[in-house]
Short mmCIF file of C-alpha atoms in Angstrom, two decimals:
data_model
loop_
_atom_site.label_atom_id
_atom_site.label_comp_id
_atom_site.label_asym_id
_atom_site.label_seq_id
_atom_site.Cartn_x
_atom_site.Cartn_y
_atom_site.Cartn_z
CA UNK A 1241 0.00 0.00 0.00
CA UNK A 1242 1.30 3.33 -1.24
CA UNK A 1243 1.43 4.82 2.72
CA UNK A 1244 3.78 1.99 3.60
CA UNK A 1245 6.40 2.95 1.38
CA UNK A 1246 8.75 5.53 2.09
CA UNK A 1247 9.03 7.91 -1.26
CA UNK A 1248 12.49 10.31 -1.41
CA UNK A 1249 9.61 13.35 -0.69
CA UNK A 1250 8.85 11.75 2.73
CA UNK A 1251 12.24 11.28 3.33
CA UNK A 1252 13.08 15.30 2.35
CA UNK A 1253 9.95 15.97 4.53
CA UNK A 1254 11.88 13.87 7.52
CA UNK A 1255 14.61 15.98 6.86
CA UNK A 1256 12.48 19.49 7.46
CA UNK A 1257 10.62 18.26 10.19
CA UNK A 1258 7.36 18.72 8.30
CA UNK A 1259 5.90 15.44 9.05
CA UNK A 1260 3.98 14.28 12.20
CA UNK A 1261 5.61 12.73 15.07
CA UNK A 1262 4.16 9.33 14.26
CA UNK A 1263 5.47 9.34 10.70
CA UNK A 1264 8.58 10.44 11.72
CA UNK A 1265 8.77 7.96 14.05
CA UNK A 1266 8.09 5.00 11.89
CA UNK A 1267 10.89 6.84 9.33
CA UNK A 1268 13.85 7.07 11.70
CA UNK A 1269 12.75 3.14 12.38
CA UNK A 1270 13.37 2.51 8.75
CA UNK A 1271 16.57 4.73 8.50
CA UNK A 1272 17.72 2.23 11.41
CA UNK A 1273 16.86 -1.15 9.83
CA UNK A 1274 16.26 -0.27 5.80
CA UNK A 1275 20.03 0.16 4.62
CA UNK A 1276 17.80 1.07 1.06
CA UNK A 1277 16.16 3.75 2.45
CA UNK A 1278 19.22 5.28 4.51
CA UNK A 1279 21.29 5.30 0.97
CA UNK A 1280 18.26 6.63 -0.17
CA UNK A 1281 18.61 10.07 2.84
CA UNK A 1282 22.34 9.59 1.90
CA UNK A 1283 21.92 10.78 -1.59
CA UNK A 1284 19.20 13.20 -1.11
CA UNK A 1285 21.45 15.33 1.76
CA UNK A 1286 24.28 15.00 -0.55
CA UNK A 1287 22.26 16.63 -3.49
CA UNK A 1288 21.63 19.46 -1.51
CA UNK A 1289 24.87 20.10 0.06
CA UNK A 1290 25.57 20.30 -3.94
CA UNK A 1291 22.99 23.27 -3.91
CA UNK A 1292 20.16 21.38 -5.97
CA UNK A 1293 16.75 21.64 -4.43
CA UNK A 1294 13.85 19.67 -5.28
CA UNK A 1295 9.99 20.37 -5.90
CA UNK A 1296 8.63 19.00 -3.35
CA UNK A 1297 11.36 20.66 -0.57
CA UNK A 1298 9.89 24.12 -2.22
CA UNK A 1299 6.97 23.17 -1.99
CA UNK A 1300 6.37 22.30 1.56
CA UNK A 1301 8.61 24.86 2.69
CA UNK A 1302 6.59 27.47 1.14
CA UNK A 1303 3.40 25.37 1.95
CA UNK A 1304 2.08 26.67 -1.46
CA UNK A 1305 -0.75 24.14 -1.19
CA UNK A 1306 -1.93 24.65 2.49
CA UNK A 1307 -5.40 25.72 3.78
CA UNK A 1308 -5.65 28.99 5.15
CA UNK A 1309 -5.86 29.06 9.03
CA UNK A 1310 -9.53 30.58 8.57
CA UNK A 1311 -10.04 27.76 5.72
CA UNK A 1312 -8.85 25.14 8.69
CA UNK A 1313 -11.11 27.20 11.28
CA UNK A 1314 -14.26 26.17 8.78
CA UNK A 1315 -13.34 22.75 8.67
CA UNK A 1316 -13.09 22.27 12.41
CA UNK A 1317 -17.06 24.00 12.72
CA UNK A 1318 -17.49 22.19 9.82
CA UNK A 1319 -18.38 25.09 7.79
CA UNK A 1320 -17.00 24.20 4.73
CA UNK A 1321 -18.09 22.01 1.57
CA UNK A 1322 -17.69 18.52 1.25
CA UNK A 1323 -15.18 18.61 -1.53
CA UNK A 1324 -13.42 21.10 0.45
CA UNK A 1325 -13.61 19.35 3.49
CA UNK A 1326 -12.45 16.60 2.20
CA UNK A 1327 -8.93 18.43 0.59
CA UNK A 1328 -8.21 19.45 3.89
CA UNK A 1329 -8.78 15.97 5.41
CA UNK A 1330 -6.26 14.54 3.15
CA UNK A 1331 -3.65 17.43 3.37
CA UNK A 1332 -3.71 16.74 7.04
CA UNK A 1333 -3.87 13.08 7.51
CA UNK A 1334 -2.43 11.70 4.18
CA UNK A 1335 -0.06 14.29 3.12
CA UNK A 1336 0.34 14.99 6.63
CA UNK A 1337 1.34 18.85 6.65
CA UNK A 1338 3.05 19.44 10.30
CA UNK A 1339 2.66 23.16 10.36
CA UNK A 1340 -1.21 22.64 9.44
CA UNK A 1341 -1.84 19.81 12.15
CA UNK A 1342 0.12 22.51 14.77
CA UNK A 1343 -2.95 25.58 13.82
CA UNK A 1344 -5.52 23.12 13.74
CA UNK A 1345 -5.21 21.73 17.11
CA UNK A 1346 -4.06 25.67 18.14
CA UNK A 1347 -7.64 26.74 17.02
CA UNK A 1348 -8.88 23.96 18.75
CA UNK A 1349 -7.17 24.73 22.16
CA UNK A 1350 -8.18 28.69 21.47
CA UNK A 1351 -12.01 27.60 20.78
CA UNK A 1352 -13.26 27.32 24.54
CA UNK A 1353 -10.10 28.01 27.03
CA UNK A 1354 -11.16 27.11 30.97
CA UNK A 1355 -10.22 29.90 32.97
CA UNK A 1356 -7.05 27.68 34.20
CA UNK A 1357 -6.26 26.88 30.46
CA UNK A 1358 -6.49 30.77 29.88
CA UNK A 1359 -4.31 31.97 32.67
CA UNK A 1360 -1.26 29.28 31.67
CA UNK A 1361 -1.35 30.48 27.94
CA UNK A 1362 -1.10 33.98 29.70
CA UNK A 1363 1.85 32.86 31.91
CA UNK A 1364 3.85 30.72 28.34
CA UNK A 1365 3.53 34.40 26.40
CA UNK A 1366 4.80 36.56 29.59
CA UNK A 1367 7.56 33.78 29.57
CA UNK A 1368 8.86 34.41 26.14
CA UNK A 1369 8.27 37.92 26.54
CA UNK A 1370 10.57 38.77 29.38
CA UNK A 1371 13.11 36.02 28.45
CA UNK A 1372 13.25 37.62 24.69
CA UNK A 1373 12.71 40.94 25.57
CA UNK A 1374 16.37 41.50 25.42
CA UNK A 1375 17.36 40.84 22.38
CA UNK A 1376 14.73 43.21 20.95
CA UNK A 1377 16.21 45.95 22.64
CA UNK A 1378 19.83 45.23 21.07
CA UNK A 1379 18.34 45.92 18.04
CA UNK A 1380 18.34 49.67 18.13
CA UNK B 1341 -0.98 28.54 1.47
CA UNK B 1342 2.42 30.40 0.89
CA UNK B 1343 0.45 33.24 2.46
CA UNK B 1344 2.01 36.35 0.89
CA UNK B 1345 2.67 38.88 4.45
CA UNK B 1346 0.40 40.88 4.70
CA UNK B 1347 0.71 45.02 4.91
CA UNK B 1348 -0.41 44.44 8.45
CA UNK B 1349 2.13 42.21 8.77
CA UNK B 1350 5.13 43.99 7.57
CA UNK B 1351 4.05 46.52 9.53
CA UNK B 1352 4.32 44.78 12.71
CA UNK B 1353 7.56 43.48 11.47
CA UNK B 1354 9.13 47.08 11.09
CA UNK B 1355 7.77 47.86 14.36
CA UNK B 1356 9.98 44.98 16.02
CA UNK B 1357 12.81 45.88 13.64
CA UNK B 1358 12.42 48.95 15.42
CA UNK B 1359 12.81 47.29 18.58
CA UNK B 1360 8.74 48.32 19.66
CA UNK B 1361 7.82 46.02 22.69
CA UNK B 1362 4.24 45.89 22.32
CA UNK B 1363 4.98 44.75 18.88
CA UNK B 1364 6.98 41.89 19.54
CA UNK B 1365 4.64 40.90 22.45
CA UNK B 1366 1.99 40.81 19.22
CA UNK B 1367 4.18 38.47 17.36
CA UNK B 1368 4.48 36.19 20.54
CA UNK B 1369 0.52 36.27 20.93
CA UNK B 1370 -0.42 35.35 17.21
CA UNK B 1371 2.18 32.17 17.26
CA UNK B 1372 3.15 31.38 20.56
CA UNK B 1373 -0.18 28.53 20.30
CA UNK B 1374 1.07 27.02 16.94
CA UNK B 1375 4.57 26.72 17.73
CA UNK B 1376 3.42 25.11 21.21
CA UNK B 1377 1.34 22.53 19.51
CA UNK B 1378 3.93 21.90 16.71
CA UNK B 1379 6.84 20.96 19.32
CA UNK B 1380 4.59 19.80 21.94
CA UNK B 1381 3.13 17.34 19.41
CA UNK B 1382 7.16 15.62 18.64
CA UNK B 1383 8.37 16.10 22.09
CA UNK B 1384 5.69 15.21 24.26
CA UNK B 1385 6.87 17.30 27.25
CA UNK B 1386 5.83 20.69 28.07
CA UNK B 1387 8.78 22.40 29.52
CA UNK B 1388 10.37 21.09 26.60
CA UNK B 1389 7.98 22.16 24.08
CA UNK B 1390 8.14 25.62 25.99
CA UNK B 1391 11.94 25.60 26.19
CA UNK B 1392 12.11 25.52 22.17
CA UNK B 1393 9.45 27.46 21.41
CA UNK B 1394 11.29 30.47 23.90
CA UNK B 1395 14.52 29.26 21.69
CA UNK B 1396 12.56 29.77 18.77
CA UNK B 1397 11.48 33.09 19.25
CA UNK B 1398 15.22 34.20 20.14
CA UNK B 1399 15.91 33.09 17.14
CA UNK B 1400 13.52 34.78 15.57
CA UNK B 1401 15.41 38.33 16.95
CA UNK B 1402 18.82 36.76 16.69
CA UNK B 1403 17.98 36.42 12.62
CA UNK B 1404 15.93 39.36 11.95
CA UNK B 1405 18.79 41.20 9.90
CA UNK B 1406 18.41 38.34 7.64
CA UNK B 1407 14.65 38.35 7.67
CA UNK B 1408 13.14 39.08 4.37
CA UNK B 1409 9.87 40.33 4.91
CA UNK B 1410 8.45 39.86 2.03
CA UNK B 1411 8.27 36.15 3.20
CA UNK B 1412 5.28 34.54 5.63
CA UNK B 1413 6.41 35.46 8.94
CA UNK B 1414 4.40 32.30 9.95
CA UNK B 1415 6.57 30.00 7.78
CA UNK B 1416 10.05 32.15 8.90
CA UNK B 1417 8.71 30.92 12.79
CA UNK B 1418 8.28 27.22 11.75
CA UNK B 1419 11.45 26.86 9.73
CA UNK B 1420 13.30 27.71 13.03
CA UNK B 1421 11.04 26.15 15.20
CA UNK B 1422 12.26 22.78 12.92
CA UNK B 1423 15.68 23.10 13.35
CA UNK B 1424 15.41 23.93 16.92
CA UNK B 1425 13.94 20.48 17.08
CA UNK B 1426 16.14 19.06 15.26
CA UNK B 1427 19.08 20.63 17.41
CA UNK B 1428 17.11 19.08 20.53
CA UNK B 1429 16.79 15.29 18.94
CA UNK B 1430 20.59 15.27 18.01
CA UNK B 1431 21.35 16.04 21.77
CA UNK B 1432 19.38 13.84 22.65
CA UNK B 1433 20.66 11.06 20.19
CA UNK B 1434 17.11 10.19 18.37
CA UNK B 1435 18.60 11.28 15.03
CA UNK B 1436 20.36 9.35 12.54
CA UNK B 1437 23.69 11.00 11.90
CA UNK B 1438 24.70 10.66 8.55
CA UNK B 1439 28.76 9.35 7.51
CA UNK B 1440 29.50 8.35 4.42
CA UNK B 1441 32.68 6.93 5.22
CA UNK B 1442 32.57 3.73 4.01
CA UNK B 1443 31.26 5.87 0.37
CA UNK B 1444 28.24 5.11 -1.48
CA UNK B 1445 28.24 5.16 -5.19
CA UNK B 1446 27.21 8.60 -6.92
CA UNK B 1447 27.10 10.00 -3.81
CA UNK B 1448 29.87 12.80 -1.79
CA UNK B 1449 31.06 12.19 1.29
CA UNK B 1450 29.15 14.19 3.75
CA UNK B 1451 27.67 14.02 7.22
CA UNK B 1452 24.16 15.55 8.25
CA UNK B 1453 25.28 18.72 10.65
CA UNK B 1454 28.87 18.59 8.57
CA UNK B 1455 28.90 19.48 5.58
CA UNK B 1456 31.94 19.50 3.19
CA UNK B 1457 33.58 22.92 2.57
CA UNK B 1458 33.14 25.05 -0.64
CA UNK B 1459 34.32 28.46 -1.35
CA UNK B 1460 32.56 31.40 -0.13
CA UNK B 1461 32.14 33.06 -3.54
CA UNK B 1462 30.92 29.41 -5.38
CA UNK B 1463 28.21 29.42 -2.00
CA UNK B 1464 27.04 33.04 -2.57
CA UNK B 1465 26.20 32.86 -6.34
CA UNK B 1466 24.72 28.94 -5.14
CA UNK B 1467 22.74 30.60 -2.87
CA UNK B 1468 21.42 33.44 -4.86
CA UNK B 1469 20.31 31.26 -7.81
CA UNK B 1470 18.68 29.00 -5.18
CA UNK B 1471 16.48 31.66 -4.22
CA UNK B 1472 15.51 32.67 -7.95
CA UNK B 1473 14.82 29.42 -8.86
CA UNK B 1474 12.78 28.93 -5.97
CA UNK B 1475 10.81 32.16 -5.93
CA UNK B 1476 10.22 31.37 -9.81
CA UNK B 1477 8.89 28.07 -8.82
CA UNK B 1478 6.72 28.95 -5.67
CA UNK B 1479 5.37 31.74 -8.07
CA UNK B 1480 4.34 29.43 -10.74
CA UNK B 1481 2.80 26.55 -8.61
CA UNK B 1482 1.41 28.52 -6.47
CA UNK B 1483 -0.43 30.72 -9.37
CA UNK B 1484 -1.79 27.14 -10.42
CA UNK B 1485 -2.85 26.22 -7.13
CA UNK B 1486 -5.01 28.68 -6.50
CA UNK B 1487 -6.80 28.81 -9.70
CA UNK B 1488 -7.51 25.87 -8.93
CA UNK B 1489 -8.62 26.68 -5.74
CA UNK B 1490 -11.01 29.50 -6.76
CA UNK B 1491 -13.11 26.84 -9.21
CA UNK B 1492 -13.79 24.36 -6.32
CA UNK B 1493 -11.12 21.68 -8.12
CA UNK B 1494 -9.99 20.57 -4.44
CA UNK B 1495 -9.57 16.86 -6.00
CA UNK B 1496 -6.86 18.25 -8.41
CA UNK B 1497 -4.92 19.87 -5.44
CA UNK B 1498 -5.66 17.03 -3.44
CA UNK B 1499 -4.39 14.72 -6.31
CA UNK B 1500 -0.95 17.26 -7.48
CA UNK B 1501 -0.70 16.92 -3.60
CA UNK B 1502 -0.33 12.80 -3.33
CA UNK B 1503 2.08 12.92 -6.77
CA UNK B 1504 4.31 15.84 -5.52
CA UNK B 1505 4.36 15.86 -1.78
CA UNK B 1506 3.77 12.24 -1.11
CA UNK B 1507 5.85 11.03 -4.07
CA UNK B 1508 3.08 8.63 -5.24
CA UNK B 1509 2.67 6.97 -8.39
CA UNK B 1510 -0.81 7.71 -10.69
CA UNK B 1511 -2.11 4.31 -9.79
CA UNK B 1512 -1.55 5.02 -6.21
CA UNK B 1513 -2.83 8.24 -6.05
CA UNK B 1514 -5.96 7.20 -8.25
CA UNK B 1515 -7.08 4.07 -6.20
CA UNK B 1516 -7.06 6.46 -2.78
CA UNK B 1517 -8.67 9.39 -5.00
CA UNK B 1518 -11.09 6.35 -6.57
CA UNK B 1519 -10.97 8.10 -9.57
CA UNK B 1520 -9.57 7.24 -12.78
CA UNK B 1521 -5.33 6.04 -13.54
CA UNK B 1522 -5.92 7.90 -16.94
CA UNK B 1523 -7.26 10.97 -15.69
CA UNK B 1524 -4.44 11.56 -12.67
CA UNK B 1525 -2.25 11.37 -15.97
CA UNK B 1526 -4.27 13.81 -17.60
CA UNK B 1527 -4.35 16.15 -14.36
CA UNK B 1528 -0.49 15.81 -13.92
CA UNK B 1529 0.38 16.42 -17.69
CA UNK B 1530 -1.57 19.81 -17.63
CA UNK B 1531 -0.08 20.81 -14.48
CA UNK B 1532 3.45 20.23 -15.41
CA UNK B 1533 2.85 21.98 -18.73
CA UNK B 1534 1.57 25.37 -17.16
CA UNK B 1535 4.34 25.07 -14.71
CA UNK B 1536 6.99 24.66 -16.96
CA UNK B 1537 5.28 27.41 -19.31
CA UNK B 1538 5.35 30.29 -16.62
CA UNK B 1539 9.17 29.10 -15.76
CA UNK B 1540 10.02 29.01 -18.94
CA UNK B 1541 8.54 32.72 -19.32
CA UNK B 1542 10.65 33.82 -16.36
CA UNK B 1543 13.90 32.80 -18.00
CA UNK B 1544 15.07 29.80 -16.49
CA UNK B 1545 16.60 26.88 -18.10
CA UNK B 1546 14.45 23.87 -18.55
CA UNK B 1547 16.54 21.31 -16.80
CA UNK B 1548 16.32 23.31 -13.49
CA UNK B 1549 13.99 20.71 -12.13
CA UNK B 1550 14.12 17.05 -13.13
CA UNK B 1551 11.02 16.07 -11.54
CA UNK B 1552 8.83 18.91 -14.21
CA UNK B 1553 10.01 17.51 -17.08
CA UNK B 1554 7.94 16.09 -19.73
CA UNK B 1555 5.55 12.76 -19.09
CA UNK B 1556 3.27 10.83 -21.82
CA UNK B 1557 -0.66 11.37 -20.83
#
């Protein structure tokens, strides 16, 4: 079955981080036992340490096929169409688009926040504020 | 989407450039959530996930000279959000590293995280063609996409999707689309036509990418 098989764009996708944790999970497995597949990684980080990219790097990296985060906000009120719907079904559990799984389930922590769930988002962005807030200010 | 920044956007992004702290606590508010659930999602620990996301954010500052802003901000944020994972899963030994010292035919000797030396001149003009060919391509797929988009195809993104991203064959991608072997041909072949057109129109050489040229419907 095709989802079994590790393709060289999974394997670039590995690379980038831009797949979810279970698929990258059953990769590294298969980096560790399938000496095909590692030769496989082998040749693809070797063609880009020779400065050639490929489609499908561009193409996730600039996620020029991704659902808007409103688009994603319809499908989880399940506001949009069916054919719609069901794009965004496969982009996020076949193609499995990291960056898209990370604002769905951020929309769906945002839709109804307890008070407690509210005050610890509060306390994560005074975190980052105070311990980044320094660097901003070398900027001047 | 390659979601083009906004005027907004850039605005807030001259404010931080400017070093404006209600700014940057603007930036932290629209992405701190994402960037939580990406990382928290691969590392599965929350002062983790929070220890990477405050490393990603520094990094955000740290690289703002070499920022263009032009870019998604959003897509800036993940891109170092990724390799502040991967940082964290080489310390922690769950990546493969990469040594190609016992060689492997028609490939160079190179190690993920070491990479062999060129000269600094052969990397510059590398870099900048990199970045024309990749705007040019972004540009051109990303036209398609969306025209796409705007006439309800979703099954022909979906299926350019499964033969691009996924790396699927047309039988593949037409038994999980149930639709027909011959018509994923068809779908592709038009697709890699318009791309190549609008490339070619931008003046750049045919053989830039391997994987757009020409297939039998």
């Amino acid at each position: 079955m095709a989802q079994e098989r590790i393709s060289d764009q999974e394997l670039e996708a590995y690379l980038d981080e831009a797949l979810p944790p279970e698929r990258m999970v059953a990769i590294e497995n298969a980096l560790r036992h399938n000496h095909e597949c590692l030769l496989r990684l082998h040749r693809i980080v070797s063609r880009r340490d020779n400065g050639i990219h490929s489609v499908a790097e561009i193409w996730r990296r600039n996620r020029l096929s991704c659902p808007s985060r409103e688009a994603l906000g319809a499908y989880l009120l399940g506001a949009l169409t069916e054919p719609e719907s069901t794009y965004v079904k496969i982009h996020l559990e076949t193609v499995g688009c990291a960056i898209c799984l990370a604002n769905l389930e951020d929309l769906r922590a945002q839709g109804v926040p307890s008070d407690g769930e509210r005050a610890e988002i509060q306390r994560r962005r005074q975190k980052y504020f105070q311990s980044s807030i320094g660097h901003l200010s070398r900027r001047e | 989407m390659a979601e083009q920044t906004s005027e907004s956007e850039r605005h807030l992004i001259s404010r931080v450039r400017s070093g404006d702290p209600e700014a940057w606590e603007e930036v932290i508010r629209r992405y701190e959530g994402r960037l939580y659930s990406y990382l928290g999602s691969h590392v599965k620990h929350r002062d983790i996930a929070e220890e990477l996301v405050q490393e990603t954010f520094v990094g955000f500052l740290v690289s703002l000279p070499n920022y263009d802003s032009r870019r998604s901000l959003e897509n800036w944020l993940f891109s170092i959000a990724a390799h502040k994972l991967t940082d964290y899963y080489r310390r922690q030994g769950r990546r493969i590293t990469l040594s190609l010292e016992e060689g492997i035919e028609g490939a160079n000797r190179c190690a993920i995280g070491g990479r062999p030396q060129r000269g600094p001149s052969t990397v510059a003009a590398s870099h900048e063609r990199r970045g024309i060919e990749e705007q040019a391509l972004s540009e051109a797929i990303e036209k398609q996409i969306m025209a796409w988009k705007s006439e309800g195809e979703w099954l022909k993104v979906s299926c350019m999707e499964l033969l691009f991203l996924c790396g699927w064959s047309n039988k593949e991608t037409a038994q999980y689309l149930h639709i027909d072997e011959q018509q994923v041909a068809n779908w592709k072949f038009d697709f890699l036509r318009r791309i190549r057109e609008r490339l070619r129109a931008q003046g750049l050489p045919q053989d830039v990418f391997p994987e757009l040229q020409g297939e039998e419907k």
